[in-house]
Amino acid sequence: MASSTAPTTFSLLKTTAASSSASRTSASLLRVPSTRVQNPVPLRHSIGFASSVGDSVLSRSVSSRVRSVSGKGSRGVVSMVKKSVGDLTAADLKGKKVFVRVDLNVPLDENQNITDDTRVRAAVPTIKHLIQNGAKVILSSHLGRPKGVTPKFSLVPLVPRLSELLGIQVVKADDCIGPEVEKLVASLPEGGVLLLENVRFYKEEEKNEPEFAKKLASLADLYVNDAFGTAHRAHASTEGVTKFLKPSVAGFLLQKELDYLVGAVSNPKRPFAAIVGGSKVSSKIGVIESLLEKCDILLLGGGMIFTFYKAQGLSVGSSLVEEDKLDLATSLLGKAKAKGVSLLLPTDVVIADKFAPDANSKVVPASGIPDGWMGLDIGPESVKTFNEALDTTKTIIWNGPMGVFEFDKFAVGTEAVAKKLADLSSKGVTTIIGGGDSVAAVEKVGVASVMSHISTGGGASLELLEGKELPGVLALDEATPVAV
Ligand SMILES: Nc1ncnc2c1ncn2[C@@H]1O[C@H](COP(=O)(O)OP(=O)(O)O)[C@@H](O)[C@H]1O
Ligand SMILES: O=C(OP(=O)(O)O)[C@H](O)COP(=O)(O)O
């Protein structure tokens, strides 16, 4: 178990912790104390959707969305809100050919069976809305990263599940442009759905070639982008096509992702905690720096903590360390302190004598990692302390596992966080799972349905959390700007 006495190398953190007004958590925690709980939030992302995410984000009007972004601290910013498919009337849609970019990039097994249909299910609300309003729906997606036409990346395996979920027979095209596709589009009835073949079978897609985008656009009257997972790519079907199709609007899934990953994160119900884990600090620098601007409490776990430990002079054995990021780790600790964010590092870790599922393991304090051993999970005292910190919050965002959760022996910390978030979610805390491996962890524990939001995009959610703007979103029409 963890030692209750922090090592002398943590004297700075210990001292500040002792004088912290935020003394909710264990005194032994390695922390930068928080003095900020209800500070104004800088609104840095120009694309704003709702932050009051408890109610139906899909049905709110543009003005209410804009107003909700204008919470405390936004100082009269005119937020740019993207037009949504929900803003189109039945008259806008009836009989119209609608090009809908979805992300059906799902995992398939060796027999071409879908092993996780989350993205297919997530695409359904927009498609159903279009069907119910008498539109002719043309679906476009990529699958994998094919180089030219590659049968194993065909979208054929998607047809049965899509048809089942939509309750109608989806027609499949063998191509995504050309005369045969045009014939199929011409024969589509109102409320019919046509699935185009993998748009990445053309290299012009990823090159965002205007002529190719124009050909895709020529199939339809208007454009809906609901492919959140691919919104960070400026490709022909996600960005280029908007130059030839008006209106170009956001689908319900894209809108919901932005509501949570931008709206709820920029203007959270406080206290707001961010949990960041994963393998390396280098891949999460942008996320940590961006979240430090917004959160009250930052919990760190995963492989990156050993770089923080080493930066503080601790021995980390053979744990994962990025030697060239030691100064960065120290500067992030300093930034947290300067911003009044309570940054919590685990006080104990589960160590292993090798990187393997059957490794020998034991729990030691953060200051007690022997040579030849590596930290692969956070320890029980840290779980307890993290839980106590999370108990104080009203909004939580989580990105990255707390340990090597792929090995059962080292999945305990990650699963404990998943369970804690599920528990808090059921008590009204807004819980957002920001894509990547933390989604896999939440699904493994079987608590996915309880969370407020689980992102369908790994790379896209990471970029949003870093404060970047996504080309697939930027390209969409703006709703009428409202001064707030
Ligand atoms: N202590 C650790 N040592 C080595 N790898 C770790 C450790 N903790 C977590 N990881 C690994 O980090 C990986 C996930 O990291 P990353 O890709 O950055 O997160 P995400 O996919 O959530 O964005 C997982 O494969 C996990 O095994
Ligand atoms: O699966 C996807 O991204 P993700 O693995 O980051 O969640 C998207 O479909 C984007 O795919 P890409 O990374 O091949 O452009």
Coordinates of C-alpha atoms and ligand atoms in Angstrom, one line a residue:
M1 CA 0.0 0.0 0.0
A2 CA 1.0 3.6 -0.4
S3 CA 3.1 5.3 2.1
S4 CA 1.3 8.1 3.9
T5 CA 4.5 10.1 3.9
A6 CA 5.3 11.8 0.6
P7 CA 9.0 11.8 -0.4
T8 CA 11.1 14.9 0.2
T9 CA 11.3 15.4 -3.5
F10 CA 7.7 16.3 -3.4
S11 CA 8.2 19.0 -0.8
L12 CA 6.8 21.7 -3.0
L13 CA 3.6 19.8 -3.6
K14 CA 3.4 18.7 0.0
T15 CA 3.8 22.2 1.3
T16 CA 1.2 23.7 -1.0
A17 CA -1.1 20.8 -0.3
A18 CA -0.9 21.5 3.4
S19 CA -2.0 25.0 2.9
S20 CA -4.6 24.2 0.3
S21 CA -8.1 25.4 0.8
A22 CA -9.2 22.4 -1.4
S23 CA -8.4 19.8 1.2
R24 CA -11.2 17.4 0.3
T25 CA -8.8 14.7 -0.6
S26 CA -6.2 12.7 1.1
A27 CA -3.3 14.8 2.6
S28 CA -0.9 12.3 1.1
L29 CA -1.9 13.1 -2.4
L30 CA 0.7 14.6 -4.7
R31 CA -1.1 17.7 -5.7
V32 CA -1.2 21.2 -6.9
P33 CA -4.0 22.8 -4.9
S34 CA -7.0 24.5 -6.3
T35 CA -8.1 27.9 -5.3
R36 CA -10.5 28.1 -8.2
V37 CA -13.9 26.5 -8.2
Q38 CA -16.3 28.9 -9.8
N39 CA -14.1 30.9 -12.0
P40 CA -15.3 32.3 -15.4
V41 CA -14.4 30.1 -18.3
P42 CA -12.6 31.5 -21.3
L43 CA -14.6 30.6 -24.4
R44 CA -11.9 29.9 -26.9
H45 CA -13.6 27.7 -29.4
S46 CA -15.5 29.6 -32.0
I47 CA -17.9 26.7 -32.7
G48 CA -20.4 26.6 -29.8
F49 CA -23.3 24.4 -29.1
A50 CA -25.1 23.8 -25.9
S51 CA -23.6 23.4 -22.5
S52 CA -26.7 22.5 -20.6
V53 CA -26.6 19.0 -21.8
G54 CA -29.1 17.4 -19.5
D55 CA -32.0 18.2 -21.8
S56 CA -32.4 17.2 -25.3
V57 CA -29.6 18.8 -27.3
L58 CA -31.1 17.7 -30.5
S59 CA -34.3 19.7 -30.4
R60 CA -33.1 23.1 -29.1
S61 CA -33.2 26.2 -31.2
V62 CA -30.2 27.9 -32.5
S63 CA -30.6 30.9 -30.3
S64 CA -31.0 28.8 -27.2
R65 CA -27.8 27.0 -28.1
V66 CA -25.9 30.2 -28.6
R67 CA -27.3 31.6 -25.3
S68 CA -26.2 28.6 -23.4
V69 CA -22.6 29.1 -24.7
S70 CA -22.7 32.6 -23.5
G71 CA -22.4 31.6 -19.8
K72 CA -20.4 33.2 -17.1
G73 CA -17.2 34.6 -18.4
S74 CA -17.9 34.6 -22.2
R75 CA -18.3 38.4 -22.2
G76 CA -20.7 39.0 -25.0
V77 CA -18.9 36.7 -27.5
V78 CA -20.8 36.2 -30.8
S79 CA -20.7 32.5 -31.1
M80 CA -20.8 30.8 -34.4
V81 CA -23.2 28.0 -34.4
K82 CA -23.4 25.6 -37.3
K83 CA -26.7 25.0 -39.0
S84 CA -28.2 21.6 -38.1
V85 CA -30.4 19.2 -39.9
G86 CA -32.9 19.9 -37.2
D87 CA -33.1 23.5 -38.4
L88 CA -34.4 22.3 -41.8
T89 CA -38.1 22.1 -42.3
A90 CA -40.1 19.2 -43.8
A91 CA -40.5 21.5 -46.9
D92 CA -36.7 21.8 -47.1
L93 CA -36.4 18.0 -47.1
K94 CA -39.4 16.4 -48.9
G95 CA -38.3 14.9 -52.2
K96 CA -34.8 16.3 -51.9
K97 CA -31.7 14.2 -52.5
V98 CA -29.6 14.5 -49.4
F99 CA -25.9 13.6 -49.4
V100 CA -25.2 12.3 -45.9
R101 CA -21.5 11.7 -44.9
V102 CA -21.5 9.2 -42.1
D103 CA -18.7 7.4 -40.3
L104 CA -19.3 3.7 -40.9
N105 CA -15.7 2.8 -40.3
V106 CA -16.5 -0.1 -38.0
P107 CA -14.3 -3.1 -37.0
L108 CA -15.0 -6.3 -39.0
D109 CA -13.8 -9.8 -38.1
E110 CA -12.2 -12.2 -40.6
N111 CA -15.7 -13.2 -41.8
Q112 CA -16.6 -9.6 -42.5
N113 CA -19.0 -9.5 -39.5
I114 CA -19.3 -6.2 -37.7
T115 CA -17.8 -6.6 -34.2
D116 CA -18.8 -3.2 -32.8
D117 CA -21.8 -1.4 -34.4
T118 CA -21.7 1.7 -32.2
R119 CA -21.0 4.0 -35.2
V120 CA -23.9 2.4 -37.2
R121 CA -26.3 3.0 -34.4
A122 CA -25.1 6.5 -33.9
A123 CA -25.8 7.3 -37.5
V124 CA -29.4 6.2 -37.3
P125 CA -31.2 9.3 -35.8
T126 CA -30.2 11.6 -38.6
I127 CA -31.0 9.1 -41.3
K128 CA -34.4 8.3 -39.7
H129 CA -35.2 12.0 -39.5
L130 CA -34.5 12.4 -43.2
I131 CA -36.6 9.3 -44.1
Q132 CA -39.5 10.6 -42.0
N133 CA -39.4 13.9 -43.8
G134 CA -39.5 12.3 -47.2
A135 CA -35.9 12.9 -48.3
K136 CA -34.0 10.7 -50.6
V137 CA -31.0 9.7 -48.6
I138 CA -27.6 9.1 -50.2
L139 CA -25.1 7.7 -47.6
S140 CA -21.4 8.0 -48.0
S141 CA -18.6 6.7 -45.8
H142 CA -15.1 5.3 -45.8
L143 CA -14.0 2.0 -44.3
G144 CA -10.3 1.5 -43.4
R145 CA -7.5 3.1 -45.3
P146 CA -7.6 1.3 -48.7
K147 CA -5.2 2.2 -51.4
G148 CA -7.5 2.0 -54.4
V149 CA -10.4 -0.5 -54.8
T150 CA -9.9 -3.2 -52.2
P151 CA -12.8 -5.8 -51.7
K152 CA -12.1 -6.3 -48.0
F153 CA -12.9 -2.6 -47.5
S154 CA -16.2 -2.7 -49.3
L155 CA -19.2 -1.3 -47.5
V156 CA -21.3 -4.4 -48.4
P157 CA -21.2 -5.8 -44.8
L158 CA -22.8 -2.7 -43.5
V159 CA -26.1 -3.2 -45.5
P160 CA -27.8 -5.8 -43.4
R161 CA -27.3 -4.0 -40.1
L162 CA -28.2 -0.6 -41.5
S163 CA -31.3 -2.0 -43.0
E164 CA -32.3 -3.7 -39.8
L165 CA -31.7 -0.5 -37.7
L166 CA -33.6 1.7 -40.2
G167 CA -36.4 -0.8 -40.8
I168 CA -36.1 -0.5 -44.6
Q169 CA -34.0 -2.2 -47.2
V170 CA -31.0 -0.1 -47.9
V171 CA -29.8 -0.2 -51.6
K172 CA -26.1 -0.6 -52.2
A173 CA -24.2 1.0 -55.0
D174 CA -21.0 -0.5 -56.4
D175 CA -19.3 2.8 -56.7
C176 CA -19.6 6.3 -55.2
I177 CA -19.7 8.3 -58.4
G178 CA -20.6 7.7 -62.1
P179 CA -23.5 6.8 -64.3
E180 CA -24.6 3.7 -62.5
V181 CA -24.8 5.6 -59.2
E182 CA -26.7 8.4 -60.9
K183 CA -29.3 5.8 -62.1
L184 CA -29.7 4.4 -58.6
V185 CA -30.1 7.9 -57.2
A186 CA -32.7 8.7 -59.9
S187 CA -34.7 5.7 -58.9
L188 CA -34.6 6.4 -55.2
P189 CA -38.1 6.9 -53.8
E190 CA -38.9 9.5 -51.1
G191 CA -37.7 8.0 -47.8
G192 CA -35.4 5.6 -49.6
V193 CA -31.7 5.0 -48.7
L194 CA -28.8 4.4 -51.0
L195 CA -25.4 3.4 -49.6
L196 CA -22.5 4.4 -51.8
E197 CA -19.3 2.3 -52.0
N198 CA -16.3 3.2 -49.9
V199 CA -15.4 6.8 -50.9
R200 CA -11.7 6.1 -50.2
F201 CA -11.5 3.8 -53.2
Y202 CA -10.7 7.0 -55.0
K203 CA -7.4 8.6 -54.0
E204 CA -9.1 12.0 -54.8
E205 CA -11.1 11.6 -51.6
E206 CA -8.2 12.0 -49.2
K207 CA -6.5 14.6 -51.5
N208 CA -9.8 16.6 -51.3
E209 CA -9.7 17.1 -55.1
P210 CA -12.4 19.7 -56.1
E211 CA -13.4 17.8 -59.3
F212 CA -14.1 14.7 -57.3
A213 CA -15.9 16.6 -54.6
K214 CA -18.0 18.2 -57.4
K215 CA -18.9 14.8 -58.7
L216 CA -20.1 13.6 -55.3
A217 CA -22.0 16.8 -54.8
S218 CA -23.7 16.5 -58.2
L219 CA -25.6 13.5 -56.9
A220 CA -27.6 15.6 -54.4
D221 CA -29.4 18.8 -53.5
L222 CA -28.1 19.3 -50.0
Y223 CA -25.4 18.1 -47.6
V224 CA -25.5 16.7 -44.1
N225 CA -22.3 15.9 -42.3
D226 CA -22.8 13.4 -39.5
A227 CA -19.4 11.8 -39.6
F228 CA -17.9 13.1 -36.4
G229 CA -15.2 10.4 -36.3
T230 CA -13.8 11.8 -39.6
A231 CA -14.6 15.5 -39.0
H232 CA -10.8 16.2 -38.4
R233 CA -10.1 15.2 -42.0
A234 CA -10.3 17.8 -44.7
H235 CA -11.4 15.3 -47.4
A236 CA -13.6 15.6 -50.4
S237 CA -16.7 14.0 -48.8
T238 CA -16.2 15.9 -45.5
E239 CA -15.0 19.3 -46.6
G240 CA -14.7 19.7 -50.3
V241 CA -18.3 18.8 -51.1
T242 CA -19.6 21.7 -49.0
K243 CA -18.3 24.1 -51.7
F244 CA -20.8 22.7 -54.2
L245 CA -23.8 21.9 -52.0
K246 CA -26.0 24.4 -50.1
P247 CA -27.2 24.1 -47.5
S248 CA -24.5 22.1 -45.8
V249 CA -25.5 21.3 -42.3
A250 CA -24.5 19.2 -39.2
G251 CA -26.3 15.9 -38.5
F252 CA -27.6 15.1 -35.0
L253 CA -24.6 13.0 -34.0
L254 CA -22.1 15.7 -35.0
Q255 CA -24.1 18.2 -33.1
K256 CA -24.3 16.1 -30.0
E257 CA -20.5 15.5 -30.0
L258 CA -20.0 19.2 -30.2
D259 CA -22.5 19.9 -27.6
Y260 CA -20.5 17.8 -25.1
L261 CA -16.9 18.0 -26.3
V262 CA -17.1 21.8 -26.9
G263 CA -20.2 23.1 -25.1
A264 CA -20.1 21.2 -21.9
V265 CA -16.3 21.4 -21.6
S266 CA -16.1 25.1 -22.3
N267 CA -18.9 26.1 -20.0
P268 CA -19.2 23.2 -17.5
K269 CA -21.3 22.8 -14.5
R270 CA -18.7 23.1 -11.7
P271 CA -16.7 21.8 -10.1
F272 CA -15.3 20.3 -13.4
A273 CA -12.8 17.4 -13.3
A274 CA -10.7 16.1 -16.1
I275 CA -9.2 12.7 -16.0
V276 CA -6.3 12.2 -18.4
G277 CA -4.5 8.9 -18.9
G278 CA -3.0 6.9 -21.7
S279 CA 0.6 5.9 -22.5
K280 CA 2.6 9.1 -23.1
V281 CA 2.5 12.6 -21.9
S282 CA 3.7 13.7 -25.4
S283 CA 0.5 12.6 -27.0
K284 CA -1.7 14.4 -24.4
I285 CA 0.2 17.7 -24.0
G286 CA -2.4 19.6 -26.1
V287 CA -5.3 18.1 -24.2
I288 CA -3.8 18.7 -20.8
E289 CA -2.9 22.3 -21.6
S290 CA -6.3 23.0 -23.0
L291 CA -8.1 21.4 -20.1
L292 CA -6.0 23.2 -17.6
E293 CA -7.6 26.4 -18.9
K294 CA -11.1 25.0 -18.0
C295 CA -11.1 22.5 -15.3
D296 CA -11.0 22.8 -11.5
I297 CA -9.5 19.3 -10.8
L298 CA -7.1 17.4 -13.0
L299 CA -6.4 13.7 -12.3
L300 CA -3.5 12.1 -14.1
G301 CA -3.0 8.3 -14.6
G302 CA -1.6 5.9 -17.1
G303 CA 2.0 5.6 -18.4
M304 CA 2.5 9.4 -18.4
I305 CA 2.6 9.7 -14.6
F306 CA 6.1 8.2 -14.5
T307 CA 7.5 11.2 -16.5
F308 CA 5.9 13.4 -13.8
Y309 CA 7.4 11.3 -11.0
K310 CA 10.9 11.3 -12.6
A311 CA 10.6 15.1 -13.1
Q312 CA 10.1 15.3 -9.4
G313 CA 13.2 13.2 -8.7
L314 CA 11.5 9.9 -7.9
S315 CA 12.9 6.6 -9.0
V316 CA 10.6 4.9 -11.5
G317 CA 12.4 1.6 -12.2
S318 CA 11.8 0.5 -15.8
S319 CA 8.4 2.3 -16.1
L320 CA 7.6 4.2 -19.3
V321 CA 9.3 7.5 -19.2
E322 CA 9.8 10.2 -21.8
E323 CA 13.2 11.6 -20.9
D324 CA 12.8 14.6 -23.2
K325 CA 9.5 15.6 -21.5
L326 CA 10.7 16.0 -18.0
D327 CA 10.9 19.8 -18.2
L328 CA 7.5 19.8 -19.8
A329 CA 6.0 17.7 -16.9
T330 CA 7.5 20.2 -14.4
S331 CA 6.1 23.1 -16.4
L332 CA 2.6 21.5 -16.5
L333 CA 2.7 21.1 -12.7
G334 CA 3.6 24.8 -12.5
K335 CA 0.9 25.8 -14.9
A336 CA -1.7 23.9 -12.9
K337 CA -0.6 25.6 -9.7
A338 CA -0.6 29.1 -11.4
K339 CA -4.1 28.5 -12.7
G340 CA -5.4 27.2 -9.4
V341 CA -6.2 23.8 -10.7
S342 CA -6.0 20.9 -8.2
L343 CA -3.7 18.5 -10.0
L344 CA -3.7 15.0 -8.5
L345 CA -1.0 12.4 -9.3
P346 CA -1.5 8.8 -8.0
T347 CA 0.2 8.2 -4.7
D348 CA 0.5 4.5 -5.2
V349 CA 1.0 2.3 -8.2
V350 CA 0.7 -1.4 -9.2
I351 CA 4.1 -2.5 -10.4
A352 CA 5.1 -5.5 -12.5
D353 CA 8.4 -7.4 -13.0
K354 CA 7.7 -7.6 -16.8
F355 CA 5.3 -6.2 -19.3
A356 CA 3.0 -9.2 -19.6
P357 CA -0.5 -10.3 -18.4
D358 CA 1.1 -12.9 -16.1
A359 CA 3.7 -10.7 -14.6
N360 CA 4.3 -10.8 -10.8
S361 CA 2.8 -7.6 -9.3
K362 CA 2.6 -5.7 -6.1
V363 CA 1.4 -2.3 -4.9
V364 CA 4.0 0.2 -3.8
P365 CA 4.0 3.9 -3.0
A366 CA 4.9 6.3 -5.8
S367 CA 8.2 6.8 -4.1
G368 CA 8.9 3.1 -3.8
I369 CA 9.3 1.7 -7.3
P370 CA 12.4 -0.7 -7.2
D371 CA 14.8 -1.1 -10.1
G372 CA 13.7 -3.6 -12.6
W373 CA 10.0 -3.1 -11.9
M374 CA 7.5 -1.0 -13.9
G375 CA 4.3 0.7 -13.0
L376 CA 1.3 -0.6 -15.0
D377 CA -1.7 0.7 -13.0
I378 CA -2.7 3.2 -10.3
G379 CA -3.0 1.7 -6.8
P380 CA -5.9 1.3 -4.5
E381 CA -5.1 4.4 -2.4
S382 CA -5.1 6.5 -5.5
V383 CA -8.4 5.0 -6.6
K384 CA -9.9 6.0 -3.3
T385 CA -8.5 9.5 -3.4
F386 CA -9.5 10.0 -7.0
N387 CA -13.0 8.8 -6.1
E388 CA -13.2 11.3 -3.2
A389 CA -12.2 14.1 -5.6
L390 CA -14.7 13.0 -8.2
D391 CA -17.5 13.0 -5.5
T392 CA -17.2 16.8 -5.4
T393 CA -17.8 17.4 -9.1
K394 CA -20.7 18.1 -11.4
T395 CA -18.9 17.6 -14.7
I396 CA -16.2 15.0 -15.6
I397 CA -14.4 14.4 -18.8
W398 CA -12.2 11.3 -19.2
N399 CA -9.6 10.6 -21.8
G400 CA -7.1 7.7 -21.6
P401 CA -6.9 4.6 -19.4
M402 CA -5.3 4.6 -15.9
G403 CA -3.1 1.6 -16.7
V404 CA -2.5 -1.3 -19.1
F405 CA -6.1 -2.2 -19.0
E406 CA -5.7 -4.8 -21.8
F407 CA -4.1 -7.0 -19.1
D408 CA -6.8 -8.0 -16.5
K409 CA -4.3 -7.8 -13.7
F410 CA -3.6 -4.1 -14.5
A411 CA -7.1 -3.1 -15.4
V412 CA -8.4 -2.5 -11.9
G413 CA -7.7 1.3 -11.8
T414 CA -9.2 2.0 -15.2
E415 CA -12.3 -0.1 -14.3
A416 CA -12.6 1.6 -11.0
V417 CA -12.7 5.0 -12.7
A418 CA -15.3 3.6 -15.2
K419 CA -17.5 2.4 -12.4
K420 CA -17.2 5.6 -10.5
L421 CA -18.2 7.7 -13.5
A422 CA -21.2 5.4 -14.0
D423 CA -22.2 5.8 -10.4
L424 CA -21.9 9.6 -10.6
S425 CA -23.6 9.8 -13.9
S426 CA -26.7 8.0 -12.4
K427 CA -26.6 10.7 -9.7
G428 CA -26.8 13.5 -12.3
V429 CA -23.1 14.3 -12.8
T430 CA -22.4 15.0 -16.5
T431 CA -19.9 12.4 -17.6
I432 CA -18.1 12.6 -21.0
I433 CA -15.9 9.9 -22.3
G434 CA -13.6 11.4 -24.9
G435 CA -12.9 8.7 -27.3
G436 CA -10.0 6.2 -27.7
D437 CA -9.2 3.5 -25.2
S438 CA -11.3 5.0 -22.3
V439 CA -14.4 4.1 -24.5
A440 CA -13.2 0.5 -24.8
A441 CA -12.7 0.4 -21.0
V442 CA -16.2 1.8 -20.3
E443 CA -17.6 -0.8 -22.7
K444 CA -15.6 -3.6 -21.1
V445 CA -17.1 -2.8 -17.7
G446 CA -20.6 -2.6 -19.3
V447 CA -21.5 0.9 -18.1
A448 CA -21.5 2.7 -21.5
S449 CA -25.2 3.3 -21.5
V450 CA -25.1 5.2 -18.2
M451 CA -22.6 7.9 -19.3
S452 CA -23.9 11.3 -20.5
H453 CA -21.8 11.0 -23.7
I454 CA -19.4 8.6 -25.2
S455 CA -17.6 10.0 -28.2
T456 CA -17.6 8.1 -31.5
G457 CA -14.3 9.6 -32.6
G458 CA -10.9 9.0 -31.2
G459 CA -8.7 11.4 -33.2
A460 CA -11.5 13.9 -33.7
S461 CA -12.4 14.1 -30.0
L462 CA -8.7 14.5 -29.1
E463 CA -8.4 17.4 -31.5
L464 CA -11.5 19.0 -30.1
L465 CA -10.2 18.6 -26.6
E466 CA -7.0 20.2 -27.7
G467 CA -9.0 23.2 -28.7
K468 CA -8.6 22.7 -32.4
E469 CA -11.2 23.3 -35.0
L470 CA -12.3 20.5 -37.2
P471 CA -12.4 21.1 -41.0
G472 CA -15.5 19.0 -41.4
V473 CA -17.3 21.3 -39.0
L474 CA -15.8 24.6 -40.1
A475 CA -17.0 24.0 -43.6
L476 CA -20.7 23.8 -42.6
D477 CA -23.1 26.7 -43.0
E478 CA -23.4 28.9 -40.0
A479 CA -26.7 29.4 -38.4
T480 CA -27.7 33.0 -38.1
P481 CA -25.2 34.5 -35.6
V482 CA -26.8 35.9 -32.5
A483 CA -25.0 38.5 -30.3
V484 CA -25.0 37.4 -26.7
Ligands
LIG1 N1 1.5 2.5 -17.0 C1 1.5 2.2 -18.3 N2 2.6 1.8 -19.0 C2 2.5 1.5 -20.3 N3 1.4 1.7 -21.0 C3 0.3 2.1 -20.4 C4 0.3 2.4 -19.1 N4 -0.9 2.9 -18.7 C5 -1.6 2.8 -19.9 N5 -0.9 2.4 -20.9 C6 -1.3 2.2 -22.3 O1 -1.8 3.3 -22.9 C7 -2.5 3.0 -24.0 C8 -3.6 4.0 -24.3 O2 -2.9 5.2 -24.5 P1 -3.4 6.3 -25.5 O3 -3.5 5.8 -26.9 O4 -2.6 7.5 -25.2 O5 -4.9 6.6 -24.9 P2 -6.2 6.8 -25.7 O6 -6.4 5.6 -26.7 O7 -7.3 6.7 -24.6 O8 -6.1 8.1 -26.3 C9 -3.2 1.6 -23.7 O9 -2.8 0.7 -24.7 C10 -2.5 1.3 -22.3 O10 -2.1 -0.1 -22.3
LIG2 O1 -11.8 5.6 -37.0 C1 -11.6 6.8 -37.2 O2 -10.8 7.5 -36.4 P1 -10.4 7.1 -34.9 O3 -9.7 5.7 -34.9 O4 -9.4 8.1 -34.4 O5 -11.6 7.0 -34.0 C2 -12.3 7.5 -38.3 O6 -13.1 6.7 -39.1 C3 -11.2 8.2 -39.1 O7 -10.4 7.3 -39.8 P2 -9.0 7.7 -40.3 O8 -8.1 7.9 -39.1 O9 -8.5 6.5 -41.2 O10 -9.1 9.0 -41.1

